[in-house]
Short mmCIF file of C-alpha atoms in Angstrom, two decimals:
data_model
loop_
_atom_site.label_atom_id
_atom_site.label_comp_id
_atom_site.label_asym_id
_atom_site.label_seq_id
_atom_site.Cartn_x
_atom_site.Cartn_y
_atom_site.Cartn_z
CA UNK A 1 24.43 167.87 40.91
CA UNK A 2 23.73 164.27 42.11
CA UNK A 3 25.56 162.97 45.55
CA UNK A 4 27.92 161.16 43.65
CA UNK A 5 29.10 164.06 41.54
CA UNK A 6 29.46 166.53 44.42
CA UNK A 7 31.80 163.35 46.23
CA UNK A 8 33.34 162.91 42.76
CA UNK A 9 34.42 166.77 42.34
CA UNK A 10 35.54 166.52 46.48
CA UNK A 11 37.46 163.27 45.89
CA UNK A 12 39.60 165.59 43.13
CA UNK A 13 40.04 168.04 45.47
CA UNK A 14 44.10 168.81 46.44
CA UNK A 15 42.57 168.28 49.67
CA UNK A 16 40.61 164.96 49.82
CA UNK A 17 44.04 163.58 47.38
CA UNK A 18 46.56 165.26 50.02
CA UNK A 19 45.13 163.42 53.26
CA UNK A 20 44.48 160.23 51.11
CA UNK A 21 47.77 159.57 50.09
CA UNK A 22 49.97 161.27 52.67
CA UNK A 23 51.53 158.76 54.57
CA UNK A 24 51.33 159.87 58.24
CA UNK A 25 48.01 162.16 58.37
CA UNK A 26 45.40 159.58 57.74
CA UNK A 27 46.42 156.85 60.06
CA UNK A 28 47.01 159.93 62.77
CA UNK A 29 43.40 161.41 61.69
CA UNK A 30 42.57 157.55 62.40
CA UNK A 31 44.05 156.76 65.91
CA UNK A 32 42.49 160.33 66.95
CA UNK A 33 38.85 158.62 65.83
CA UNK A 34 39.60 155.00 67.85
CA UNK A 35 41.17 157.63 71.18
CA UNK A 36 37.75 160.00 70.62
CA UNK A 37 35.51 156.39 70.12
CA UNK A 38 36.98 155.19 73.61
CA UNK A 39 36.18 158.70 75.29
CA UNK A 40 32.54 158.78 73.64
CA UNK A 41 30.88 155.26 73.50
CA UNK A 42 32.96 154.82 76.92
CA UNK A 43 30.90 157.24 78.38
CA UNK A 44 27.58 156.43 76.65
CA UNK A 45 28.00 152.65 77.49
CA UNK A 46 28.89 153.41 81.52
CA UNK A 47 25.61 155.50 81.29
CA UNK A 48 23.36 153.28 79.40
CA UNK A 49 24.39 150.59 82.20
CA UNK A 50 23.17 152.99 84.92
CA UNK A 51 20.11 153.59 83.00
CA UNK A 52 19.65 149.56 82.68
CA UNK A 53 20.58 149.67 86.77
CA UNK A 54 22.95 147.71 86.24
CA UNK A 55 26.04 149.52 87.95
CA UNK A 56 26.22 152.56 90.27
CA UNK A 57 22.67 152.10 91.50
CA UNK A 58 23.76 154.54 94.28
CA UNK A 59 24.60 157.21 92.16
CA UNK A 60 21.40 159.42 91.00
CA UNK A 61 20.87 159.25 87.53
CA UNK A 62 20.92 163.70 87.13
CA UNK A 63 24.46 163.16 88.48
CA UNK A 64 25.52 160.74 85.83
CA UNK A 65 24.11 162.93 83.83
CA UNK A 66 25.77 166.37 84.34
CA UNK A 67 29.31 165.15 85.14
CA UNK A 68 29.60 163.06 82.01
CA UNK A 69 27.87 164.38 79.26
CA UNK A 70 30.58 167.38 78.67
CA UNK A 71 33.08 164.52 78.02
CA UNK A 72 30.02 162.55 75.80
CA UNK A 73 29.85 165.53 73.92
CA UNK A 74 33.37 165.98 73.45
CA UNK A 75 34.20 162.70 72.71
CA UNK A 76 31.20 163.03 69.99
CA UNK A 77 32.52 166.56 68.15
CA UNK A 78 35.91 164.69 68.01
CA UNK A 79 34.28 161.56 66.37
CA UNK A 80 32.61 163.61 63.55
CA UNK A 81 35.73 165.81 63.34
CA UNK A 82 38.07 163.10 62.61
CA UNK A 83 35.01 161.11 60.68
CA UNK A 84 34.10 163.90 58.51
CA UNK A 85 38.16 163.82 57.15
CA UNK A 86 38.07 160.22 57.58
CA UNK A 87 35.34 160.11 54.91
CA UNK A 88 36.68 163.02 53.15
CA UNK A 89 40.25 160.89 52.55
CA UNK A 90 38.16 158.64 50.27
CA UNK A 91 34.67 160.46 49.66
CA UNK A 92 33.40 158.18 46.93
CA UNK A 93 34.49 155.02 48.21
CA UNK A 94 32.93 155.84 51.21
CA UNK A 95 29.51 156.91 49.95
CA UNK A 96 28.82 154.22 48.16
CA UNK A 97 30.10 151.30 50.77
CA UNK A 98 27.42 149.45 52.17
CA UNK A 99 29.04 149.43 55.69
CA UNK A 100 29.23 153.20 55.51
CA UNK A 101 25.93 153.13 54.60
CA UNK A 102 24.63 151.21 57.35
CA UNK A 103 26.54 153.14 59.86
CA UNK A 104 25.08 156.14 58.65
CA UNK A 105 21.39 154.71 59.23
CA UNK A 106 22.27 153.46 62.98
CA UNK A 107 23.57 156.99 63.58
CA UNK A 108 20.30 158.49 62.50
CA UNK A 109 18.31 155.67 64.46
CA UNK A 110 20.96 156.63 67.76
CA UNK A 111 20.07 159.98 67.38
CA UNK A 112 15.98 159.59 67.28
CA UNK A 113 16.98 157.36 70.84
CA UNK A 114 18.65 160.27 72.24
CA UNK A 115 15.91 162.62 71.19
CA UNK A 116 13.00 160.72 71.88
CA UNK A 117 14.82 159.85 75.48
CA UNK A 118 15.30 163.52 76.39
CA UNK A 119 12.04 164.49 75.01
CA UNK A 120 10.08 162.06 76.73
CA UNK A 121 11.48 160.15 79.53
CA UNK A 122 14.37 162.65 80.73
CA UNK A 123 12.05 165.30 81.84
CA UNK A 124 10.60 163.17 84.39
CA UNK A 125 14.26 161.99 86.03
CA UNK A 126 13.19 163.53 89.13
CA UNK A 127 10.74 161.00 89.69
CA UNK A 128 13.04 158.45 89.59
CA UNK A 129 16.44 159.97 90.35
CA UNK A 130 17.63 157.82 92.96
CA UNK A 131 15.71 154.90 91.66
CA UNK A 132 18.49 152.07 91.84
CA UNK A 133 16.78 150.51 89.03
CA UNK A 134 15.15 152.99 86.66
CA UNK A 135 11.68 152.65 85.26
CA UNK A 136 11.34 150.74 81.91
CA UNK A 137 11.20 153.32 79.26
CA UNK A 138 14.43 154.44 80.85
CA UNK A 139 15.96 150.72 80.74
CA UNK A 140 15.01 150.60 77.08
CA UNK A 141 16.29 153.82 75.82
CA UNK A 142 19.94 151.97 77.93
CA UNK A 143 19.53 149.35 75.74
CA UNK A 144 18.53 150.53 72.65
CA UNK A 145 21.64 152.74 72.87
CA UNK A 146 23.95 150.14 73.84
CA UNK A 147 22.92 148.00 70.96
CA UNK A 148 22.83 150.97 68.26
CA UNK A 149 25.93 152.47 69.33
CA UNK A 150 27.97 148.96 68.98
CA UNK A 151 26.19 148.53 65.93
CA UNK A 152 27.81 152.04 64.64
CA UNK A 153 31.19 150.51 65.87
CA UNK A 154 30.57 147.25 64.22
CA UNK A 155 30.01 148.95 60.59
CA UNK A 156 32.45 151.69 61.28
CA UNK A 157 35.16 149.18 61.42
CA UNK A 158 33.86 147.04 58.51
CA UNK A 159 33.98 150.16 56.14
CA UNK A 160 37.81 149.33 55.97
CA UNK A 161 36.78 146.08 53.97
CA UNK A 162 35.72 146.48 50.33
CA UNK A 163 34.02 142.92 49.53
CA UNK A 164 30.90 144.80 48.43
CA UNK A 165 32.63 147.74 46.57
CA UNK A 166 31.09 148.79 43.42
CA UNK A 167 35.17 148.27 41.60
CA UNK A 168 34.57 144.86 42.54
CA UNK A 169 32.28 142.87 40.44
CA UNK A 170 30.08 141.16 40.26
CA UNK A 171 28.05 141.77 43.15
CA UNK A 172 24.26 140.54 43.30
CA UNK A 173 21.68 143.21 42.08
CA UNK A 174 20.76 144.21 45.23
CA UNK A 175 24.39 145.14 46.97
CA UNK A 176 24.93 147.02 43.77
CA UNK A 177 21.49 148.60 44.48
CA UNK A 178 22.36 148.94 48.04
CA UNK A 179 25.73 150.98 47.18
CA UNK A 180 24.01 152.82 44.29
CA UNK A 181 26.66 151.26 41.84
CA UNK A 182 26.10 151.38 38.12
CA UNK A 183 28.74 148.63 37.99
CA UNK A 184 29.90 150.00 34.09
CA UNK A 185 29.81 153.66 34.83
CA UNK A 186 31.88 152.85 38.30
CA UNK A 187 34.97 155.32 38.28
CA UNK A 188 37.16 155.82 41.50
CA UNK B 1 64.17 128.82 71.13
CA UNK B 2 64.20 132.54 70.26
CA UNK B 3 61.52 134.93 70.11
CA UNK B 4 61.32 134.89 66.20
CA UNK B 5 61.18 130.76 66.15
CA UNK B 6 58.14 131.26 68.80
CA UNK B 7 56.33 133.88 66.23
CA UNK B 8 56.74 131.42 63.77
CA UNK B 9 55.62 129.22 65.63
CA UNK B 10 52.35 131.07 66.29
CA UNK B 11 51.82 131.66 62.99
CA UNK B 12 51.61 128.31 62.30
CA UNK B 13 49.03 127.30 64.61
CA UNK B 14 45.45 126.12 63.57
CA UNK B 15 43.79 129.59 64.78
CA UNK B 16 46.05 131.41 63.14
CA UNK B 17 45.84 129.77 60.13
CA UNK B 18 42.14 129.13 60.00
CA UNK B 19 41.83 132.81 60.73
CA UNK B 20 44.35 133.85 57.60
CA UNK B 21 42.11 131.59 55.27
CA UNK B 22 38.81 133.20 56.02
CA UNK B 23 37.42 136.19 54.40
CA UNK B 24 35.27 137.35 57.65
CA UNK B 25 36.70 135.83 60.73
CA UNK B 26 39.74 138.16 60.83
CA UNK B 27 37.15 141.55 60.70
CA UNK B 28 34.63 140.31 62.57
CA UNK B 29 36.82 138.92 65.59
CA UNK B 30 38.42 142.34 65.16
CA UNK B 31 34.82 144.37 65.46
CA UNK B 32 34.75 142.47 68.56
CA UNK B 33 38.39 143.94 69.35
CA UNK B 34 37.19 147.04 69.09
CA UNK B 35 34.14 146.75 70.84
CA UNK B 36 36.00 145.45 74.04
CA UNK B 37 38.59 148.72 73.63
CA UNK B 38 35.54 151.13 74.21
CA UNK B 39 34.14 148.95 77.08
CA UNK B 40 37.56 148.97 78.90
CA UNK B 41 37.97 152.98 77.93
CA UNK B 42 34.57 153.79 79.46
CA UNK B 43 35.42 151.50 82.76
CA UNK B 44 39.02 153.31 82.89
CA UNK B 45 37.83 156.57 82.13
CA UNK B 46 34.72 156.38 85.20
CA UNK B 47 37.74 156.22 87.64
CA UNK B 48 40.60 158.23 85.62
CA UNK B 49 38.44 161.22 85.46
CA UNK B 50 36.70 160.80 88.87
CA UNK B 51 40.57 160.94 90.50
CA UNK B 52 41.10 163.71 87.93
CA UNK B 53 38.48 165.64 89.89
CA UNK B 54 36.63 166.41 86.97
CA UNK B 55 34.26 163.05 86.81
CA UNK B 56 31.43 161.87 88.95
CA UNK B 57 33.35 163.88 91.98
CA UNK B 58 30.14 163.56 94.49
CA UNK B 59 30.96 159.98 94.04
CA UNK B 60 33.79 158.30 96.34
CA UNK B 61 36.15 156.58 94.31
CA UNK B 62 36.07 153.58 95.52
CA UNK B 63 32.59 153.28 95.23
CA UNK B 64 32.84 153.73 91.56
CA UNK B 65 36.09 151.88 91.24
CA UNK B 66 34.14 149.05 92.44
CA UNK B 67 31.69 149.72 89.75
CA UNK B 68 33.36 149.86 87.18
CA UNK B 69 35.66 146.41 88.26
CA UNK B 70 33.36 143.96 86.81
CA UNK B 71 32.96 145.75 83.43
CA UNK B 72 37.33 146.13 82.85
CA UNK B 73 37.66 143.00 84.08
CA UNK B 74 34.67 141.83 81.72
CA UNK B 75 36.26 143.67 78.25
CA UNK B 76 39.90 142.83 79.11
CA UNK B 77 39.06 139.34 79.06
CA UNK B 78 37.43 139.87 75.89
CA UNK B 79 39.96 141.68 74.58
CA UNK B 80 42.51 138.98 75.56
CA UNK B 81 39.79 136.13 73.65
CA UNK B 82 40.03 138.42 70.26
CA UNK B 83 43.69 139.80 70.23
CA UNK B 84 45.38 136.51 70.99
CA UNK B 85 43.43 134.86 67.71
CA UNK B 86 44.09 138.06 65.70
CA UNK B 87 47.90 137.59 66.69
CA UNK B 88 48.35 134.31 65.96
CA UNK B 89 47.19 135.07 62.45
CA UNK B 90 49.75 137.76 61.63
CA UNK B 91 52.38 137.09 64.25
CA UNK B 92 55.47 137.30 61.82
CA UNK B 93 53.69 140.61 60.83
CA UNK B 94 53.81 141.22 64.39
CA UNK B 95 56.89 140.65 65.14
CA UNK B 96 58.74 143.22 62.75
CA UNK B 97 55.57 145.53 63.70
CA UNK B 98 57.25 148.66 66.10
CA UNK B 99 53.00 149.78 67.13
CA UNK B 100 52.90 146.04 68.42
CA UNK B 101 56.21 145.89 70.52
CA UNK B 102 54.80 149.67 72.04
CA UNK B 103 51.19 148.04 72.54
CA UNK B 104 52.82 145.64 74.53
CA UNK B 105 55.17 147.71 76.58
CA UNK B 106 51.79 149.91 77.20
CA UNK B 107 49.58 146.91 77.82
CA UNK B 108 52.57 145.66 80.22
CA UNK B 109 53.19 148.90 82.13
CA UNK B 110 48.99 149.40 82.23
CA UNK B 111 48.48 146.04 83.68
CA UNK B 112 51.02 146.25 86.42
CA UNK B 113 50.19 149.94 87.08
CA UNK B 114 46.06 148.78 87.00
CA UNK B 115 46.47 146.36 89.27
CA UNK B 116 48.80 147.59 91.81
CA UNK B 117 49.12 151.21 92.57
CA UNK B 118 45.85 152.32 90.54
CA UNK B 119 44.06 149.83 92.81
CA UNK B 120 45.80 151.04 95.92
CA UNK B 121 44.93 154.42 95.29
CA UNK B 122 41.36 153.38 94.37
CA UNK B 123 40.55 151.07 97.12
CA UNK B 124 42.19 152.55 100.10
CA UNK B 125 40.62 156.14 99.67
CA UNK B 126 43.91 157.54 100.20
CA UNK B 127 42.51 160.04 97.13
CA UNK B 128 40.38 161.92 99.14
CA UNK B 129 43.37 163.07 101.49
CA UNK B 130 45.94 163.71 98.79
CA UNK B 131 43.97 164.72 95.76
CA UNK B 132 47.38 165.54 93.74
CA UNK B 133 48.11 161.85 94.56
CA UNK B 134 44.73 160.73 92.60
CA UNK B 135 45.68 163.36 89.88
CA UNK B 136 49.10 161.30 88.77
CA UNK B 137 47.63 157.99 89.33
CA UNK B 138 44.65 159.02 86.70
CA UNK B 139 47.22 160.81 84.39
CA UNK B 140 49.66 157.89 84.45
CA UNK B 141 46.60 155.21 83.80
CA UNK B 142 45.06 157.55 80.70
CA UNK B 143 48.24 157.70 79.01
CA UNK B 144 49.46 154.14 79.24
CA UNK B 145 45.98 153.14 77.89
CA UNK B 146 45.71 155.33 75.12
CA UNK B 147 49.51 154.29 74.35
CA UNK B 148 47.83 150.89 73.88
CA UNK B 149 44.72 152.24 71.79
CA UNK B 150 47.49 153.84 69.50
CA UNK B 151 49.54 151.12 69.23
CA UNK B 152 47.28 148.62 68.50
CA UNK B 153 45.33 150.92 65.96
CA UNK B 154 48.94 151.05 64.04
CA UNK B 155 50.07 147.46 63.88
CA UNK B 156 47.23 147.94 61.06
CA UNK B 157 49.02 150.51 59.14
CA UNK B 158 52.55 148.55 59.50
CA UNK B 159 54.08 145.87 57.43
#
């Protein structure tokens, strides 16, 4: 069964229909996903901004760290709570938009950041723990993360806009390409 | 003049209407909305939790108050520079809009608290004696904020 079948058979769900069309549940699903966004890439950007030494140069980094990661974390199972039925409201609309798309690329790219960054650079914090300024592969993982992770917010807010939607043609060749839309065979 | 003739009046300024007869500026000024709401929520939140006792507690809270100044006063004035264009394109919208009369109540109320007893509390160290004094202050700030993430995430879904 191709993607777009399995979204197809989930978008007929009672389920995916029921959250899509019930008129309190999705915009509460959606104000839980802006509350979790502020409690998540809150957190991420006041640490990327230590990492760049750019605030709280006082404060070693392991400290940042340990006391806000839980709330990163939590703020991050909330997002892809409230994301996954975001996406499951409307699952083929949202596959195939191009801003969902992209936001689903950043997220992988944020996530090789965060991996190669605790992989690589984290191990060594104690070298540089109280290090007002941190060293440079430490700065760049900041800003990598800071630019990524707006980047995610960026796209996440343009899914709401449908100017590249496969029901509305004609697109160029390569946004239909982009949103894998057979613009004839397009059913929603 | 009354409030409505002042909306009206809004909505017929240049922004607003320059704004209403693009396809992108509307979103994009909006992603920039956004992007200011998480800046202010992580600058809020450094302190909130911090007098909540469950933040960077080795930390005093002024230090990190002072910290985290620049950076709220940074996003607020960018969220001022976005909302007030994004307003004066729907402000007839806005004014029958019930999320947009409670964002501004919240926004009101987090302003005044923000900058009066939330900096008191912050600055003077006053905490440190009465933690249960730091716990209300942080309580009080978290939900007058999030009353304004809610709201304005709802003047979407009205009208």
């Amino acid at each position: 069964m191709s993607l777009l079948a399995f979204f197809q058979r989930l978008a007929d769900s009672s389920w995916s229909i029921g959250l899509h069309e019930s008129q309190y549940a999705y915009p509460i699903v959606e104000s839980i996903h802006v509350w979790a966004l502020c409690l998540f890439f809150g957190t991420v950007v006041m640490f990327d901004l230590r990492l760049l030494g750019w605030i709280m140069r006082s404060v070693p980094i392991s400290e940042v760290v340990g006391r806000l990661r839980p709330w990163t974390i939590a703020g991050f199972i909330i997002m892809v709570i409230s994301g996954s039925l975001l996406f499951f409201a409307i699952p083929v609309r949202s596959y195939q938009n191009i801003f969902f798309r992209g936001k689903m690329i950043l997220l992988v790219l944020a996530g090789l950041n965060i991996w190669l960054f605790h992989s690589r650079v984290y191990p060594k914090v104690i070298a540089w723990d109280s290090a007002g300024v941190p060293p440079r592969a430490a700065r760049i993982a900041g800003a990598v993360s800071l630019v990524l992770w707006s980047g995610i917010l960026f796209s996440g807010r343009m899914i709401a806009y449908n100017w590249f939607d496969c029901d509305r043609q004609p697109q160029t060749a390569l946004i239909n390409f982009l949103t894998s839309c057979i613009p004839t065979e397009s059913q929603f | 003049m009354d409030l409505l003739t002042f909306f009206e009046w809004c909505e017929q300024t240049a922004i607003g209407e320059t704004i209403r007869n693009s396809t992108w500026l509307f979103p994009v000024i909006e992603a920039f909305h956004l992007l200011g709401l998480g800046v202010t929520g992580g600058a809020v939140l450094l302190v909130d939790l911090r007098l909540l006792g469950v933040g960077l507690i080795r930390t005093p809270v002024a230090q990190l108050s002072a910290a985290a100044q620049p950076w709220l006063l940074g996003s607020l004035s960018l969220q001022f520079a976005s909302g007030i264009p994004l307003f004066l394109s729907e402000a007839i919208k806005c004014y029958y809009s019930i999320p947009f009369w409670v964002k501004m109540t919240s926004l009101f109320l987090a302003l005044i608290f923000t900058f009066t007893v939330r900096r008191y509390v912050t600055r003077s160290g006053v905490a440190a004696g009465r933690p249960q004094l730091g716990r209300y202050t942080g309580v009080v700030s978290l939900c007058l904020w999030a009353g304004v993430a809610w709201g304005g995430r709802w003047i979407a879904f009205s009208g």
